[in-house]
Short mmCIF file of C-alpha atoms and ligand atoms in Angstrom, two decimals:
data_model
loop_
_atom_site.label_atom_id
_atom_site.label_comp_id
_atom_site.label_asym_id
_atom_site.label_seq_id
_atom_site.Cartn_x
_atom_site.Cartn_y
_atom_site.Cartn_z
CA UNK A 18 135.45 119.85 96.92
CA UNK A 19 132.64 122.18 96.42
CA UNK A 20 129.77 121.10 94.34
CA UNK A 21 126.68 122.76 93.76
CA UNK A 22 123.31 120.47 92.50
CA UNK A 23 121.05 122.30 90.40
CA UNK A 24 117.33 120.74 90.34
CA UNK A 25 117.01 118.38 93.44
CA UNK A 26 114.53 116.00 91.59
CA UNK A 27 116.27 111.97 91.22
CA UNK A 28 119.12 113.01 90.02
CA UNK A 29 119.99 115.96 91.74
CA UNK A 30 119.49 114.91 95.08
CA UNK A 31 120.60 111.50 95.04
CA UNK A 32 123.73 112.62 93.48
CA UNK A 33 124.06 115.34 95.46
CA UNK A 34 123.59 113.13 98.58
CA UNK A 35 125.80 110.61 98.00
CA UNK A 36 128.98 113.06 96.91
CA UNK A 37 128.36 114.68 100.73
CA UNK A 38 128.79 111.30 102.20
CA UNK A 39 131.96 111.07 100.18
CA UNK A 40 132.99 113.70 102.29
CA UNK A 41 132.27 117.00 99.60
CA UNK A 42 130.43 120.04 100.18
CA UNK A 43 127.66 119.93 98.65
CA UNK A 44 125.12 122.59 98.33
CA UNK A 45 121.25 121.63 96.42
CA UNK A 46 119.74 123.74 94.85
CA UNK A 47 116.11 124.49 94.09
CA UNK A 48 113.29 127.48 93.02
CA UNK A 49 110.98 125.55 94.83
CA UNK A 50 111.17 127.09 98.28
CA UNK A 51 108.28 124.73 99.28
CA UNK A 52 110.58 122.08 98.57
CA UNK A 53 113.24 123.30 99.85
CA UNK A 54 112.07 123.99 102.90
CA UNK A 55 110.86 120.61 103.53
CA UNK A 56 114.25 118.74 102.51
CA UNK A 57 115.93 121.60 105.03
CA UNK A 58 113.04 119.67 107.71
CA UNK A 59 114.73 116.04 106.47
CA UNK A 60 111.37 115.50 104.45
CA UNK A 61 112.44 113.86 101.56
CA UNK A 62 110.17 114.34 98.55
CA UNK A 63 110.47 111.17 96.88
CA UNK A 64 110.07 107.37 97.70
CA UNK A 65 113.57 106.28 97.62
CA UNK A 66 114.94 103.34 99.64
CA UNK A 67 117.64 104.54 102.17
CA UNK A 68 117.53 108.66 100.56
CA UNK A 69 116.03 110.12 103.64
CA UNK A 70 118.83 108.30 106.08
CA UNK A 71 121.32 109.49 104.22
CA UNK A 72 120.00 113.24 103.64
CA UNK A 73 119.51 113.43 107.56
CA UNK A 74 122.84 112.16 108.14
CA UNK A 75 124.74 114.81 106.23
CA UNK A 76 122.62 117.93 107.09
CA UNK A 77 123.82 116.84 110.53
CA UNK A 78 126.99 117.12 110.26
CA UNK A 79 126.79 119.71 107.52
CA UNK A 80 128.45 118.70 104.39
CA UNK A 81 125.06 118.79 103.12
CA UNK A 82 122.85 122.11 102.53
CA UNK A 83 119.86 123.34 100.52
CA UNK A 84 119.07 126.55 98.98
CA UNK A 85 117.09 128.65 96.73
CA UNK A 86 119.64 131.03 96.08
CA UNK A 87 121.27 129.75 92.95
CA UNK A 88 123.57 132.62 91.94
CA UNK A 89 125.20 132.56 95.70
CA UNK A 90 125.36 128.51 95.59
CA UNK A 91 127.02 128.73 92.39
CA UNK A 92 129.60 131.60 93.40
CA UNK A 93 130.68 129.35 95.95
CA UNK A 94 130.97 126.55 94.32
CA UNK A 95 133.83 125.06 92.37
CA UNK A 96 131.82 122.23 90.71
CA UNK A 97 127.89 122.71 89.59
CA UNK A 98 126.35 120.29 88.10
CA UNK A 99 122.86 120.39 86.27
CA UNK A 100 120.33 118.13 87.42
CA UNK A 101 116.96 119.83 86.20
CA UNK A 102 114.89 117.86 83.87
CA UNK A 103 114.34 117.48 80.07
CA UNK A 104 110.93 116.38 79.39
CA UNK A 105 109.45 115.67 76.10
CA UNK A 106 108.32 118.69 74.26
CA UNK A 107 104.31 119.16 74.57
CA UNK A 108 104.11 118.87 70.68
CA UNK A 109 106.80 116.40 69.72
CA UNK A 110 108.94 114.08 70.63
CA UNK A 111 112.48 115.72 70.88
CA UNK A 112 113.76 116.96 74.51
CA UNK A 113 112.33 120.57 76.12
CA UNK A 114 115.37 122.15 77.03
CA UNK A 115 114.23 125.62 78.22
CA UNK A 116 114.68 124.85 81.99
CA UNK A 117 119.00 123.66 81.18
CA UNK A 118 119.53 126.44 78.61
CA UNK A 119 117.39 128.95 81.59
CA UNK A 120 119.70 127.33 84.22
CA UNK A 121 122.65 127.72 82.06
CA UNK A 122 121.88 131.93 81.83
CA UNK A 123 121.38 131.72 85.75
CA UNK A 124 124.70 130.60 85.41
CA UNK A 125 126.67 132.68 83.38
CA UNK A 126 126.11 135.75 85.35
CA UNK A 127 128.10 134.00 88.61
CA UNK A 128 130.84 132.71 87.26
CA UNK A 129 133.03 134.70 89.41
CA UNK A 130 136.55 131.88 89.78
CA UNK A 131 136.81 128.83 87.64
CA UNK A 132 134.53 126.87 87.23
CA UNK A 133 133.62 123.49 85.86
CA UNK A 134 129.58 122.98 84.45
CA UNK A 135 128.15 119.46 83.97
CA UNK A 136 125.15 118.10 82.50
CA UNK A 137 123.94 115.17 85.02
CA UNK A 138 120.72 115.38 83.27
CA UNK A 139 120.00 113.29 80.18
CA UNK A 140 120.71 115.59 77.53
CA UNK A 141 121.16 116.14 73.91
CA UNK A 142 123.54 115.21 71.58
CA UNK A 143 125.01 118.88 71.35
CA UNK A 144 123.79 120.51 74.25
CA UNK A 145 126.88 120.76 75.83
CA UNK A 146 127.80 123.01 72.67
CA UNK A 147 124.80 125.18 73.33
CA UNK A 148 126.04 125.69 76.83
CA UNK A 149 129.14 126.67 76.16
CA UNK A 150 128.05 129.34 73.53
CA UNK A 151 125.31 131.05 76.39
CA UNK A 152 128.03 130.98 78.65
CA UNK A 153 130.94 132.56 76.12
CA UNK A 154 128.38 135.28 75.78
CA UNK A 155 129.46 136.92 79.34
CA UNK A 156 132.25 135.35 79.84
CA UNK A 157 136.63 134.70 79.06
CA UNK A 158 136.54 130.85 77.48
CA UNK A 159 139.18 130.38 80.37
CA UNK A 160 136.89 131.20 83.43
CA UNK A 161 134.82 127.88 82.88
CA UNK A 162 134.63 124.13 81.03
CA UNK A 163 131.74 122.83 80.08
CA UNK A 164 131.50 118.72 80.50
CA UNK A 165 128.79 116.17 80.02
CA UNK A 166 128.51 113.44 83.25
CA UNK A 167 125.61 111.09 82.85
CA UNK A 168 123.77 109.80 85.57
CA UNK A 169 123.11 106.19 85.27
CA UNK A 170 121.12 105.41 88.41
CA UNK A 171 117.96 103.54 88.54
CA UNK A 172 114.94 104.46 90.45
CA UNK A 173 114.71 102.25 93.27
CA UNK A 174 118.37 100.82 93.36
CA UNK A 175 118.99 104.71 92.83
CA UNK A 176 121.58 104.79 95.65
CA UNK A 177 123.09 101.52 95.41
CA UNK A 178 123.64 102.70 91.48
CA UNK A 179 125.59 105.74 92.77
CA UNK A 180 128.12 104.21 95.11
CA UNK A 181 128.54 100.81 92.91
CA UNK A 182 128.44 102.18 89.34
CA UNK A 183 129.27 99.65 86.47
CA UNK A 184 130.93 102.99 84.93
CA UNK A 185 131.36 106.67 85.47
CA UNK A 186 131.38 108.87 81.61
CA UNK A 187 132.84 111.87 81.73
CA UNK A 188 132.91 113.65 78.79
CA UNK A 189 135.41 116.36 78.29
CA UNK A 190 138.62 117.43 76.14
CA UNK A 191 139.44 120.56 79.32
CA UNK A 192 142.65 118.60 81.22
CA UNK A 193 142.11 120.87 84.49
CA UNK A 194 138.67 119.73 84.55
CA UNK A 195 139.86 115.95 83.84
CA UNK A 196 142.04 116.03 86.71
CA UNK A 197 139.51 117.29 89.44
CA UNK A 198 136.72 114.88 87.79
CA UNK A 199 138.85 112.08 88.21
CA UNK A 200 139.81 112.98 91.51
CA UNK A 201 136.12 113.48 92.27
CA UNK A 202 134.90 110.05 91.59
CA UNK A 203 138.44 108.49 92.96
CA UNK A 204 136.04 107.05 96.14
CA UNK A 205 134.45 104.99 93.49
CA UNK A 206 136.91 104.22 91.18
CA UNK A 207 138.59 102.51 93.87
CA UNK A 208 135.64 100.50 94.89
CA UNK A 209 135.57 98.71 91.04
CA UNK A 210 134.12 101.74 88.80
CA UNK A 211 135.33 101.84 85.37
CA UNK A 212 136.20 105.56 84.58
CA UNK A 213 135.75 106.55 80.80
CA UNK A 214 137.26 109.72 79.58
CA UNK A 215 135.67 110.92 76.05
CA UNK A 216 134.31 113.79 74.18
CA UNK A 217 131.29 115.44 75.32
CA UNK A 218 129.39 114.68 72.49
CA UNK A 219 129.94 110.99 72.93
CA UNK A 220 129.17 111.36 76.54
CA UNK A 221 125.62 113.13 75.79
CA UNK A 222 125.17 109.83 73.31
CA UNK A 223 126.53 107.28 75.65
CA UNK A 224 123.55 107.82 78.08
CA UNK A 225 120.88 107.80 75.33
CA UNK A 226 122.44 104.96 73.49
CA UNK A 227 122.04 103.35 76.81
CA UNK A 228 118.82 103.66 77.57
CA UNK A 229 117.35 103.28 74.06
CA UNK A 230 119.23 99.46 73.99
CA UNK A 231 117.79 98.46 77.47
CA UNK A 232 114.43 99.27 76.14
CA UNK A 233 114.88 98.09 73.26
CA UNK A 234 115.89 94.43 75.00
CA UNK A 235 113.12 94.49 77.42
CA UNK A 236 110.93 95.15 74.28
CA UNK A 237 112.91 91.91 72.19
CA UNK A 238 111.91 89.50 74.99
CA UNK A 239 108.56 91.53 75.53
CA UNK A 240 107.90 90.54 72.04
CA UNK A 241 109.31 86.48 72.31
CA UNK A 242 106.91 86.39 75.24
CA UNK A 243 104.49 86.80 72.94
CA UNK A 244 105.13 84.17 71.06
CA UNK A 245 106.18 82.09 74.12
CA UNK A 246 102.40 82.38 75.06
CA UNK A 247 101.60 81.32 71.42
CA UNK A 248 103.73 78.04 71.46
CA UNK A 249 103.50 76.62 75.18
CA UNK A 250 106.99 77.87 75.66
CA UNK A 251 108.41 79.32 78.85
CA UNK A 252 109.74 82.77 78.28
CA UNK A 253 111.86 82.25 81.62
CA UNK A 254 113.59 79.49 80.18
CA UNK A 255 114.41 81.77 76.84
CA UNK A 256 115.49 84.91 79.11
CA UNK A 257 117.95 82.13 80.65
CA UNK A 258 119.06 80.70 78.05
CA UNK A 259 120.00 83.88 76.26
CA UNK A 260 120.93 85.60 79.39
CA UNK A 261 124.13 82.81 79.49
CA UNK A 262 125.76 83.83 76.17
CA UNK A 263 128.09 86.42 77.71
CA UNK A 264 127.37 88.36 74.74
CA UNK A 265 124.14 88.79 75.70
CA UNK A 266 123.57 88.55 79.28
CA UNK A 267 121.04 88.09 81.76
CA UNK A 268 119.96 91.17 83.02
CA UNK A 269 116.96 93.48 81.52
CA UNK A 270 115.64 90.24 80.24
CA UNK A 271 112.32 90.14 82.42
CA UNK A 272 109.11 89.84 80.45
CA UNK A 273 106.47 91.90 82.00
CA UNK A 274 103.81 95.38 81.10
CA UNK A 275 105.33 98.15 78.50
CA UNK A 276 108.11 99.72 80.06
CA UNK A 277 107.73 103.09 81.31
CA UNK A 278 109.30 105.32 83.71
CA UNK A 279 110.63 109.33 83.51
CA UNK A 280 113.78 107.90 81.29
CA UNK A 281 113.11 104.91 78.69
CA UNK A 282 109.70 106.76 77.12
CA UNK A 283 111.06 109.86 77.42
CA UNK A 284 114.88 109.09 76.09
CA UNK A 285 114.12 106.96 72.92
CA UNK A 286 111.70 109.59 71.97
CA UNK A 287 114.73 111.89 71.80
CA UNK A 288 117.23 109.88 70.71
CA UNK A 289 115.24 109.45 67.31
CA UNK A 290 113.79 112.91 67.27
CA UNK A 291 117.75 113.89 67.61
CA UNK A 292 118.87 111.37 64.71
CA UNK A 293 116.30 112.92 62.12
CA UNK A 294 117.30 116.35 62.86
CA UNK A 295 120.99 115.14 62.04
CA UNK A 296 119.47 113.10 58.86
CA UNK A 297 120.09 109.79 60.31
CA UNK A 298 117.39 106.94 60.65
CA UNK A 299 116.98 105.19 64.31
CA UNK A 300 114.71 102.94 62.89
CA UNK A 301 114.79 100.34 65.73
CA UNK A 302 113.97 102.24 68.21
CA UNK A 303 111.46 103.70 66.22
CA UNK A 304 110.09 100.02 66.22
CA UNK A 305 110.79 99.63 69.71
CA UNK A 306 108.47 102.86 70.46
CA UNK A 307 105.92 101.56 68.84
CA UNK A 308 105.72 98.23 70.26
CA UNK A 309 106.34 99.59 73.94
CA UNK A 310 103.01 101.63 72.84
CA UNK A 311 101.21 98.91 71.27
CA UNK A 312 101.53 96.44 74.60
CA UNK A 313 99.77 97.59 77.16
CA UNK A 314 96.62 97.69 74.72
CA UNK A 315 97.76 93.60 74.07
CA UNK A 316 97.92 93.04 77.66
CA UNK A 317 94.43 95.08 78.57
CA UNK A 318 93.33 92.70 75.48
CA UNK A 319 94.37 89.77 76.94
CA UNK A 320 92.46 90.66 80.46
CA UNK A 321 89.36 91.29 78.54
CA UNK A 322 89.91 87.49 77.02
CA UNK A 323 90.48 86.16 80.34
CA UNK A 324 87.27 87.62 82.17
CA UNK A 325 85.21 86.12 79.09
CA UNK A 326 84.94 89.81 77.42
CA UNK A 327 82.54 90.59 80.14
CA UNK A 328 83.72 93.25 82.38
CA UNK A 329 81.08 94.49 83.47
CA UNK A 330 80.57 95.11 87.45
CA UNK A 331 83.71 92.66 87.40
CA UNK A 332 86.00 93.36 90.10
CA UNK A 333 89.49 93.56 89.67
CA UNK A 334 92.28 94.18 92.15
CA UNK A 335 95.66 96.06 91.20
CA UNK A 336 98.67 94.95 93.45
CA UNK A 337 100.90 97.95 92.21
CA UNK A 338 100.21 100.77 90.31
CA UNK A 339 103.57 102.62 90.08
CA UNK A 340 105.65 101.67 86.75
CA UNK A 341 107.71 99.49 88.59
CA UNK A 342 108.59 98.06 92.29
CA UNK A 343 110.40 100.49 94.89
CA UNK A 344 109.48 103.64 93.54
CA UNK A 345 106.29 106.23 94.31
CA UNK A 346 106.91 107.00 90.12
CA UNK A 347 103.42 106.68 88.18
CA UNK A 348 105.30 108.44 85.10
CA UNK A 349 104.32 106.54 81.89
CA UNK A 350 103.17 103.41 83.89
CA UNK A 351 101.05 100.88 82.26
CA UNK A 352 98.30 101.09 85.04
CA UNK A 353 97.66 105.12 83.52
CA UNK A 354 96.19 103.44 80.45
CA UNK A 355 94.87 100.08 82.00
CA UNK A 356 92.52 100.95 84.78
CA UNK A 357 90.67 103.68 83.38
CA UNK A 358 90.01 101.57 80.41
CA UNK A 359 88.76 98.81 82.69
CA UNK A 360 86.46 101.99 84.75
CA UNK A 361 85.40 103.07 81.26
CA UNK A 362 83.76 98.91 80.57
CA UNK A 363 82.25 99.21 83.72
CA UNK A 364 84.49 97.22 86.19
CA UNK A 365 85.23 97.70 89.60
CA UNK A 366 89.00 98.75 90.68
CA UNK A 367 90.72 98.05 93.82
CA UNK A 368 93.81 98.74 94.21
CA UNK A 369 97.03 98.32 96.98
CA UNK A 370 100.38 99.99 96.33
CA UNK A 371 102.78 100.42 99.04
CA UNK A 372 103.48 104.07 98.30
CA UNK A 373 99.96 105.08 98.80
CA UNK A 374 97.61 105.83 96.94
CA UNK A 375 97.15 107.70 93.68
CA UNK A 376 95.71 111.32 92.57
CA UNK A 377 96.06 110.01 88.68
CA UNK A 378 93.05 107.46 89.87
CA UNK A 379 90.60 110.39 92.20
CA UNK A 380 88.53 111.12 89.36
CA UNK A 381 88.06 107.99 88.15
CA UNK A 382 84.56 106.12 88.41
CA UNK A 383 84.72 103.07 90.38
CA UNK A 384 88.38 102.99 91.16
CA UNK A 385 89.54 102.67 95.36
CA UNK A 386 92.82 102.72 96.95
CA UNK A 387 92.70 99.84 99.37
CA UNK A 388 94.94 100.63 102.58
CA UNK A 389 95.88 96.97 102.74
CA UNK A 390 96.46 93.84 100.65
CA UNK A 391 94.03 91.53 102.26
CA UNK A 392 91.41 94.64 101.67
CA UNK A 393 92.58 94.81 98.19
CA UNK A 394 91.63 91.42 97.65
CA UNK A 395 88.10 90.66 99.34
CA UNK A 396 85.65 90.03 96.88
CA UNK A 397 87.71 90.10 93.93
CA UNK A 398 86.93 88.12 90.91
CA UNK A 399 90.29 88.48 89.07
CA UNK A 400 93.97 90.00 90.64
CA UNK A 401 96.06 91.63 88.52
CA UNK A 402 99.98 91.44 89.66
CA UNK A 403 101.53 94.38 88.02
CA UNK A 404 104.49 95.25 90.20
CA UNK A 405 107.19 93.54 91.71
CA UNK A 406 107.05 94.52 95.24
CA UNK A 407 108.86 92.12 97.38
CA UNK A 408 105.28 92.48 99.28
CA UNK A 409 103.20 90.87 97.02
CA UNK A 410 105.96 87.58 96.42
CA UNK A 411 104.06 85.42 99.34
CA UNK A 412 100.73 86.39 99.33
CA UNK A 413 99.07 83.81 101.14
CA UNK A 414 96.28 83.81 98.24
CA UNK A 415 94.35 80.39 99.93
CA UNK A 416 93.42 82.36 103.42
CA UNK A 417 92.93 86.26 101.91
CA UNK A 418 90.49 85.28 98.46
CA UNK A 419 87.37 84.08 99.68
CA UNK A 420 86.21 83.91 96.21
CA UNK A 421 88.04 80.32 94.98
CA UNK A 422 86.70 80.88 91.65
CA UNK A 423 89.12 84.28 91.63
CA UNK A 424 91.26 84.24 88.16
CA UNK A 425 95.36 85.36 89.19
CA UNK A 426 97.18 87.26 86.46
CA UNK A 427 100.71 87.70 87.36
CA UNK A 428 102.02 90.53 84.58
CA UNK A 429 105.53 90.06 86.83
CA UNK A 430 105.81 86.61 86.65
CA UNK A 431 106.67 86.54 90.24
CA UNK A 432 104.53 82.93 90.87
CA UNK A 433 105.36 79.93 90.31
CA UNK A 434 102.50 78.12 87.90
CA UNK A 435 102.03 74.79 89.77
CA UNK A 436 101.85 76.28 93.06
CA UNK A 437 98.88 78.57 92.33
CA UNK A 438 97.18 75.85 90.30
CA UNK A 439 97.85 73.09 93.24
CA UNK A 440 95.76 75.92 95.42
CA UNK A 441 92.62 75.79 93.06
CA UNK A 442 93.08 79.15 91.16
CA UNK A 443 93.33 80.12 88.11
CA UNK A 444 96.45 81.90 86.87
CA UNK A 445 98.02 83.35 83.96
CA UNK A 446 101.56 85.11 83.55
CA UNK A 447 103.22 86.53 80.66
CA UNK A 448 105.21 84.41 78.64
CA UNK A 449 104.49 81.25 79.75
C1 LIG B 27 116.51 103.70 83.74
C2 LIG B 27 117.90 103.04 83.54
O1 LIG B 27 117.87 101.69 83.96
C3 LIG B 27 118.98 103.80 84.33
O2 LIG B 27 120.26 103.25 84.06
C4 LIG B 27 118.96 105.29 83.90
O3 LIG B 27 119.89 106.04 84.63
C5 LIG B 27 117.57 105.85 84.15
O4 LIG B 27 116.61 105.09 83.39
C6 LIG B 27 117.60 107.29 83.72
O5 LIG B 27 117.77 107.55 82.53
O6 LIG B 27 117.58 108.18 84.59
P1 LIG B 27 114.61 103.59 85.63
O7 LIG B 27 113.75 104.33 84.65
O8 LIG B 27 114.68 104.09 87.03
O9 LIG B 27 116.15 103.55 85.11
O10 LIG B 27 114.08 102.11 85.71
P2 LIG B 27 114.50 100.67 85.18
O11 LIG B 27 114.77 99.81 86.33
O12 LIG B 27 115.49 100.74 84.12
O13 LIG B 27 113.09 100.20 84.54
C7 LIG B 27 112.50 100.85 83.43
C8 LIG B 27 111.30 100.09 82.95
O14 LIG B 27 111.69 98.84 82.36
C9 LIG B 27 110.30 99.71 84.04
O15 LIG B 27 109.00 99.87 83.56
C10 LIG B 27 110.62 98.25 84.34
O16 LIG B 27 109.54 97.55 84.88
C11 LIG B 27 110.98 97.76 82.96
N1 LIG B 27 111.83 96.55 82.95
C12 LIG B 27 113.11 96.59 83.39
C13 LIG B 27 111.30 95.36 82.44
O17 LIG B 27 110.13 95.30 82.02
N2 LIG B 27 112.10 94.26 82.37
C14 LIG B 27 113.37 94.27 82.81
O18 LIG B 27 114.06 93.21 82.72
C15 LIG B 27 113.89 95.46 83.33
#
C-alpha cells in the first residue's frame, strides 16, 4: 500500500518506518527541509534504540522516502496519516491544534483519488469531526474517510511497541476504509495484536483515557511511596503485591520522580480541558495533575533534608537528566525544575547522561555536563540517581567515589539497600 506520514517527529517516523519494513510504500513527510535532508543522509534526529538501522535499511531498498513536498506525497498516496504534534496551548491547558487543522487544508486541496485520512497524533475528542468538515469544504463526501488510529508507542521501547502492540484502535464507521485498515495491520494482527474496530470519537478517547489512567497509577503508587517512606514500609513489596491481582497488574507500578514526557503532562491536561468544555468533571485527573506537579518540589524537599538544608557549594552529581531511560527527551522532566533550583541555593551540578549533554542546563550557574560517569562522580558529596539507564545499574560506587562520606539517592530505586550500606554509604530511595 501507499502511505504517506505527515510530521516525522516520534510518531511519524517510527510509524512510518516500521509500515516500510512491512513491506508498504511509505513516503515521510516534513516542512523542515533541514530535517529532511538529514534523514534523506540516514541521520536520524532522535535517540531511538534500533530507528536509525531500520531507516537505513529501507531507504536502501526504497520502500522508504522523505519529502517536503506534501501536496505531491499526498497525491500519491492512498493512505496519509497525520503525525504532527498537538502541544498544549501557550495560555491553557487544552490541545493547540493549528498545525492538524493547517495540515488538514494542505490536504484538502490534493485529494485527487480516494483517499483515507488518519489522526496518528493524540488528538481531541472531536477532531476527527473538524477534519472532516475542512475537508467537505473542497471536496464530494465520497472522495475521502476520515479515521482516528492512535499511536500507542513508548519512547524508548518505541519500536518494539510498533511491531508487538497489546492493541491496534481504529476508529471508523467508512467499511472501504475498514477493509484496507485491517488489511494494513494484518502483519501484526497475526503476530498476537488485538484489532478494535469503533467509532472515531471513541478512538480519539481511547488514547487519552489511556494515558490519563497510566499517569494516574504511577501517581497512586507515587503517592503510597510516600507513605511507604512514612511507615518503614517497602513500596516494592506494595507495587508487587498489587501488581498480582490480575485486576490490577504489575506494570506502571514503579515509584520514582513526577512523571513527565511529551504525552502524560501534555494529554491529561487535555483530557480535562476537553471534559469541561463538554460540562463534564475529570476530577481525578485533575488530582492526579496536581500531585504529578506537587512532587518534584517533595522530592527537591527531601534532598534539601538529606544534605542537612545546607546546599551551599555542595556538590551533587545527576546520573540522567532526560525524563526517563532510553530516550534524548528532556520534555517535562523532573531534572528542568530540580537542578536549577539546586544552582539557584548555591550547589554545584555535575551531571552524566548518555545522550549528551543538555542546552536546557548552558545558562545555568554552576551546572557541567560530565563526558563520563566516573567524571561525574569525583568529588561528589551526594549522587542523585534519576534515570534508569541500564548504565548506571552496576556502578562500581566503592572504586569511582573517593569521598566515602558521599550520601546515594536512588530516585529509581535501581539499588539494592543492604548492598550500598554493606559498602559504607549512605543511601536513600523512594519508597522504602
Ligand atoms: C507514553 C505511553 O506509555 C505510551 O503508551 C503513549 O503512546 C505515549 O505516552 C504517547 O502518548 O505518545 P512515553 O511518554 O514515551 O509513553 O513514556 P512512558 O514509558 O509511558 O513514561 C512516562 C513517564 O512515566 C516517565 O516519566 C516515566 O519515568 C514514568 N513512569 C513510567 C514511572 O514513573 N513509573 C512507571 O512505572 C512507569
Amino acid at each position: 500500500m501507499k502511505l504517506c506520514m505527515i510530521g516525522t517527529g516520534y510518531v511519524g517516523l517510527v510509524s512510518g518506518v516500521c509500515f516500510a519494513d512491512l513491506g508498504n510504500d511509505v513516503i515521510c513527510v516534513d516542512k523542515d527541509t533541514k530535517k529532511i535532508d538529514q534523514l534523506i543522509k540516514g541521520k536520524v534526529p532522535i535517540y531511538e534504540p534500533g530507528l536509525t538501522e531500520l531507516v537505513t535499511k529501507n531507504y536502501k531498498n526504497k520502500r522508504l522516502n522523505f519529502s517536503t513536498n506534501l501536496k505531491k506525497s499526498v497525491k500519491d498516496s492512498d493512505i496519509i496519516f497525520i503525525c504532527v504534534g498537538t502541544p498544549t496551548k501557550k495560555h491553557g491547558s487544552s490541545a493547540d491544534l493549528s498545525q492538524i487543522y493547517n495540515v488538514a487544508k494542505e490536504i484538502s486541496s490534493s485529494i485527487n483519488k480516494f483517499k483515507i485520512i488518519i489522526t496518528k497524533s493524540t488528538v481531541p475528542l472531536t477532531t476527527g469531526d473538524e477534519i472532516e468538515k475542512i475537508l467537505s469544504k473542497k471536496n464530494n463526501k465520497k472522495k475521502f474517510s476520515v479515521v482516528s488510529n492512535p499511536e500507542f508507542l513508548r519512547e524508548g521501547e518505541a519500536i518494539r511497541d510498533f511491531i508487538y502492540p497489546d492493541r491496534v484502535v481504529v476508529g471508523s464507521n467508512n467499511k472501504k476504509s475498514n477493509r484496507i485498515l485491517k488489511s494494513l495491520y494484518s502483519p501484526l494482527i497475526s503476530k498476537g495484536a488485538s484489532y478494535l474496530q469503533t467509532s472515531r470519537r471513541a478512538a480519539e478517547l481511547i488514547k487519552y483515557a489511556s494515558n490519563a489512567f497510566l499517569a494516574t497509577k504511577i501517581t497512586f503508587i507515587n503517592e503510597i511511596a510516600n507513605l511507604c517512606e512514612k511507615t518503614g514500609v517497602n513500596v516494592e513489596d506494595i507495587s508487587i503485591g498489587m501488581g498480582l491481582d490480575k485486576r490490577i497488574g504489575s506494570r506502571f507500578l514503579r515509584a520514582g520522580p513526577a512523571y513527565g514526557g511529551s504525552c502524560f503532562p501534555k494529554d491529561t491536561k487535555a483530557i480535562t480541558s476537553t471534559a469541561d468544555k463538554f460540562k463534564s468533571n475529570l476530577s481525578v485527573v485533575k488530582s492526579v495533575i496536581k500531585s504529578n506537579k506537587n512532587r518534584s518540589n517533595l522530592l527537591l524537599n527531601r534532598v534539601y533534608e538529606i544534605l542537612g538544608k545546607r546546599i551551599k557549594n555542595k556538590k551533587i552529581t545527576f546520573l540522567g537528566v532526560t525524563f526517563k531511560a532510553n530516550t534524548d527527551d528532556m520534555r517535562d522532566s523532573s531534572s528542568l525544575l530540580m537542578i536549577p533550583a539546586l544552582s539557584k541555593k548555591g550547589a554545584i551540578i555535575k551531571y552524566f547522561d548518555p545522550t549528551g549533554s543538555k542546552k536546557e542546563f548552558s545558562n545555568i550557574k554552576n551546572v557541567y555536563y560530565s563526558k563520563t560517569i566516573k567524571y561525574s562522580l569525583e568529588d561528589s558529596d551526594l549522587v542523585i540517581i534519576h534515570t534508569e539507564w541500564n548504565d548506571f545499574k552496576s556502578i562500581n560506587f566503592k572504586n569511582l567515589l573517593k569521598n566515602k562520606k558521599v550520601i546515594i539517592y536512588d530516585m529509581r530505586n535501581i539499588y539494592t539497600p543492604t548492598k550500598i550500606k554493606n559498602q559504607g554509604f549512605k543511601y536513600y530511595s523512594i519508597g522504602r
